[in-house]
Coordinates of C-alpha atoms and ligand atoms in Angstrom, one line a residue:
M11 CA 20.5 -8.5 22.8
K12 CA 19.2 -5.0 22.4
E13 CA 15.5 -4.0 23.0
L14 CA 14.0 -1.3 20.8
R15 CA 10.7 -0.3 22.5
F16 CA 7.8 1.4 20.6
D17 CA 4.6 2.9 22.0
S18 CA 2.5 2.3 19.0
Q19 CA 2.1 -0.3 16.3
E20 CA 2.5 2.5 13.7
K21 CA 6.0 3.4 15.1
W22 CA 6.9 -0.3 15.5
L23 CA 6.1 -1.0 11.8
E24 CA 7.8 2.2 10.6
A25 CA 11.0 1.2 12.3
L26 CA 10.9 -2.4 11.0
V27 CA 10.2 -1.3 7.4
E28 CA 13.0 1.3 7.6
K29 CA 15.4 -1.3 9.0
W30 CA 14.4 -3.8 6.3
Q31 CA 15.1 -1.2 3.6
E32 CA 18.4 -0.2 5.1
W33 CA 19.7 -3.7 5.8
G34 CA 18.2 -5.3 2.8
S35 CA 19.7 -2.7 0.4
A36 CA 23.1 -3.2 2.0
C37 CA 22.8 -7.0 1.4
L38 CA 21.6 -6.6 -2.1
G39 CA 24.4 -4.2 -2.8
A40 CA 27.0 -6.5 -1.4
R41 CA 25.9 -9.9 -2.8
G42 CA 23.0 -9.2 -5.2
T43 CA 20.5 -11.1 -3.1
F44 CA 18.7 -10.8 0.3
S45 CA 17.9 -14.0 2.1
V46 CA 15.4 -14.0 5.0
A47 CA 13.9 -16.6 7.3
L48 CA 10.4 -15.4 8.2
S49 CA 8.8 -15.8 11.6
G50 CA 5.4 -17.4 12.0
G51 CA 2.7 -16.7 14.5
S52 CA 0.5 -13.6 14.5
S53 CA 2.9 -10.7 15.4
P54 CA 4.7 -10.4 12.1
Q55 CA 1.7 -10.4 9.8
A56 CA 1.2 -6.6 9.9
F57 CA 4.9 -6.2 9.1
Y58 CA 4.7 -8.5 6.1
E59 CA 1.7 -6.6 4.8
A60 CA 3.5 -3.3 5.3
L61 CA 6.4 -4.6 3.2
T62 CA 4.0 -5.0 0.3
K63 CA 3.5 -1.3 0.2
I64 CA 7.2 -0.4 -0.4
D65 CA 9.2 -0.5 -3.7
W66 CA 11.3 -3.6 -3.2
T67 CA 13.4 -6.0 -5.3
W68 CA 11.3 -9.1 -4.6
D69 CA 12.9 -11.2 -7.4
A70 CA 16.3 -11.0 -5.6
T71 CA 14.8 -11.7 -2.2
E72 CA 14.9 -15.3 -1.1
M73 CA 12.5 -16.0 1.8
F74 CA 12.0 -19.1 3.8
V75 CA 9.4 -20.2 6.3
G76 CA 11.4 -20.3 9.6
D77 CA 9.3 -23.0 11.2
E78 CA 6.0 -24.8 10.5
R79 CA 3.2 -26.6 12.1
R80 CA 2.1 -30.2 11.3
V81 CA -0.5 -29.0 8.8
P82 CA -0.8 -28.9 5.0
P83 CA 0.1 -25.6 3.4
D84 CA -3.5 -24.6 2.9
H85 CA -4.5 -25.1 6.5
P86 CA -5.6 -22.1 8.6
D87 CA -2.8 -22.8 11.1
S88 CA -0.1 -23.0 8.4
N89 CA 2.7 -20.3 8.7
Y90 CA 3.3 -20.6 5.0
K91 CA -0.4 -19.8 4.3
M92 CA -0.2 -16.7 6.6
M93 CA 2.9 -15.5 4.9
W94 CA 1.7 -16.1 1.4
E95 CA -1.5 -14.2 2.1
A96 CA 0.2 -11.4 3.9
F97 CA 2.6 -10.8 1.0
H98 CA -0.1 -11.2 -1.6
P99 CA -0.3 -9.9 -4.3
K100 CA 3.5 -9.4 -4.5
R101 CA 5.3 -12.1 -6.5
I102 CA 7.6 -13.4 -3.8
K103 CA 10.1 -16.3 -3.6
L104 CA 9.0 -18.2 -0.5
H105 CA 10.5 -21.6 0.3
R106 CA 8.3 -23.8 2.4
W107 CA 8.3 -27.1 4.3
K108 CA 6.4 -29.7 2.2
T109 CA 4.0 -30.8 5.0
E110 CA 1.3 -32.0 2.6
D111 CA 2.4 -35.6 2.8
N112 CA 2.5 -35.6 6.6
D113 CA 6.0 -37.2 6.4
L114 CA 7.7 -34.7 8.6
Q115 CA 11.2 -36.3 8.4
A116 CA 11.0 -36.1 4.6
A117 CA 9.8 -32.5 4.8
S118 CA 12.7 -31.6 7.2
L119 CA 15.3 -33.2 4.9
D120 CA 13.8 -31.5 1.9
F121 CA 13.8 -28.1 3.5
S122 CA 17.4 -28.5 4.6
K123 CA 18.3 -29.3 1.0
Q124 CA 16.5 -26.1 -0.1
L125 CA 18.5 -24.2 2.5
T126 CA 21.9 -25.4 1.3
S127 CA 21.1 -25.2 -2.4
V128 CA 20.1 -21.6 -2.1
L129 CA 22.3 -20.3 0.7
G130 CA 25.3 -22.7 0.7
N131 CA 26.5 -25.1 3.3
P132 CA 26.3 -24.2 6.1
P133 CA 23.3 -22.0 5.1
R134 CA 23.8 -18.3 6.0
F135 CA 20.8 -16.0 6.1
D136 CA 21.2 -12.3 5.8
L137 CA 18.3 -11.9 8.2
I138 CA 16.3 -14.2 10.5
L139 CA 13.1 -12.9 11.9
L140 CA 11.9 -14.6 15.1
G141 CA 8.9 -14.4 17.5
I142 CA 8.8 -14.8 21.2
G143 CA 6.2 -17.2 22.7
N144 CA 4.5 -16.7 26.1
D145 CA 6.6 -19.5 27.3
G146 CA 9.9 -18.1 26.1
H147 CA 10.0 -20.2 22.9
T148 CA 11.2 -18.9 19.5
A149 CA 10.6 -20.5 16.1
S150 CA 9.5 -23.9 17.2
L151 CA 12.3 -24.2 19.7
F152 CA 10.2 -24.9 22.8
P153 CA 11.4 -25.2 26.4
E154 CA 12.6 -28.7 27.3
T155 CA 12.3 -30.1 23.8
A156 CA 14.9 -32.1 21.9
A157 CA 15.5 -29.4 19.2
L158 CA 17.2 -27.2 21.8
N159 CA 20.1 -29.7 21.9
E160 CA 20.6 -30.0 18.1
T161 CA 24.1 -28.9 17.2
D162 CA 24.5 -30.3 13.6
S163 CA 21.3 -30.5 11.6
F164 CA 19.9 -27.3 10.1
T165 CA 16.3 -28.4 10.4
V166 CA 14.6 -30.8 12.7
V167 CA 11.2 -32.4 13.5
N168 CA 10.5 -31.4 17.1
Q169 CA 8.1 -33.2 19.4
V170 CA 6.3 -30.6 21.6
P171 CA 4.5 -32.5 24.3
Q172 CA 3.3 -29.4 26.0
L173 CA 1.2 -28.6 22.9
S174 CA 0.6 -32.3 22.1
T175 CA 2.0 -31.7 18.7
T176 CA 5.0 -32.0 16.4
R177 CA 6.7 -29.0 14.7
L178 CA 9.3 -28.4 12.0
T179 CA 12.0 -25.8 12.8
L180 CA 15.3 -24.2 11.9
T181 CA 17.9 -25.0 14.6
Y182 CA 20.3 -22.8 16.6
P183 CA 23.2 -23.7 14.4
V184 CA 21.4 -21.9 11.4
I185 CA 20.3 -19.0 13.5
E186 CA 23.8 -18.5 14.9
K187 CA 25.3 -18.0 11.5
A188 CA 22.8 -15.4 10.3
R189 CA 24.2 -11.9 9.6
A190 CA 21.3 -10.4 11.5
V191 CA 18.6 -11.6 13.9
W192 CA 15.5 -9.5 14.7
F193 CA 12.8 -10.5 17.2
L194 CA 9.3 -9.1 16.6
S195 CA 7.2 -8.8 19.7
K196 CA 3.7 -7.4 20.3
G197 CA 1.7 -7.3 23.5
E198 CA 2.3 -7.3 27.2
G199 CA 2.8 -11.0 27.8
K200 CA 6.3 -11.1 26.3
Q201 CA 8.0 -8.5 28.5
P202 CA 9.2 -10.9 31.2
W203 CA 10.9 -12.9 28.5
I204 CA 12.3 -9.9 26.8
D205 CA 13.8 -8.8 30.2
K206 CA 15.4 -12.2 30.5
M207 CA 16.8 -11.9 26.9
T208 CA 18.3 -8.5 27.5
A209 CA 19.7 -9.6 30.8
G210 CA 21.3 -12.7 29.2
D211 CA 19.3 -15.0 31.5
T212 CA 19.0 -18.1 29.3
D213 CA 17.4 -20.3 32.0
S214 CA 14.2 -21.9 30.6
C215 CA 14.1 -19.4 27.8
P216 CA 14.9 -20.7 24.3
A217 CA 14.6 -17.2 22.9
A218 CA 17.3 -16.0 25.2
Q219 CA 19.6 -18.8 24.1
V220 CA 19.7 -17.4 20.5
I221 CA 23.2 -16.4 19.5
C222 CA 24.1 -14.4 16.4
Q223 CA 27.9 -14.5 15.8
E224 CA 27.9 -11.5 13.4
S225 CA 25.7 -8.9 15.1
E226 CA 23.7 -8.2 18.2
P227 CA 20.2 -9.5 18.0
L228 CA 17.5 -6.7 18.1
I229 CA 14.2 -7.0 19.8
F230 CA 11.5 -4.8 18.2
N231 CA 9.0 -4.5 21.0
W232 CA 5.6 -2.8 21.0
N233 CA 3.4 -3.0 24.0
Ligands
6PG302 C1 4.9 -20.1 15.3 C2 6.0 -19.2 15.5 C3 6.2 -19.0 17.0 C4 5.7 -17.6 17.2 C5 5.6 -17.3 18.7 C6 4.9 -15.9 18.9 O1 4.9 -21.0 14.5 O2 3.9 -19.9 16.0 O3 7.1 -19.6 14.9 O4 7.6 -19.1 17.4 O5 6.6 -16.6 16.6 O6 4.7 -18.3 19.2 O7 3.7 -16.0 18.3 P1 2.7 -14.6 18.2 O8 3.4 -13.7 17.3 O9 1.4 -15.1 17.7 O10 2.6 -14.1 19.7

């Protein structure tokens, strides 16, 4: 994994937007589409908002919510809600987990079907954006949770006892097949985990366990 460090949010955003334009244009040129799994949490919001300021082919860009909380899509904690509002008013194609029925297994199965119908089987993203939690988690792959051991399913319902909650998440098998993986990190608390990631120290650090077969994962770090 390669860390790219920035000393201001402005430079961090500038680099991310430039990289999106470069990589996204290459994907659109090669296959006529650009498929992206979006990271939740708070760090990526400013990036998503910055993307609404550029001239982009949104109707050929297929975006998916990379992981979701156990809340309806209009709940303040919903990753989908954060993403939809950040990209507003652009007309985007954003595939979400159908959490409104609170049947998470059905939501996970439905999302997996969305993945394979749009991206093929196995689903292969052009880009997966990921965050880094203060406990080394990424997506909703938390330390010592069952999802870390999933080797077949593309999506899972993951019990997260340390948060007394249940999450929905993409799994390592999907992340591994992506053409590119970028981590977005803001703030001091992540540096110890970033250091483990760049050192290849995977112990108790789900973010460090991410593998991308096609290219070296990049860590866009501002602190
Ligand atoms: C979520 C995210 C999660 C997030 C990290 C970092 O649903 O919260 O998928 O993995 O990316 O917790 O969150 P911050 O960007 O808010 O620090």
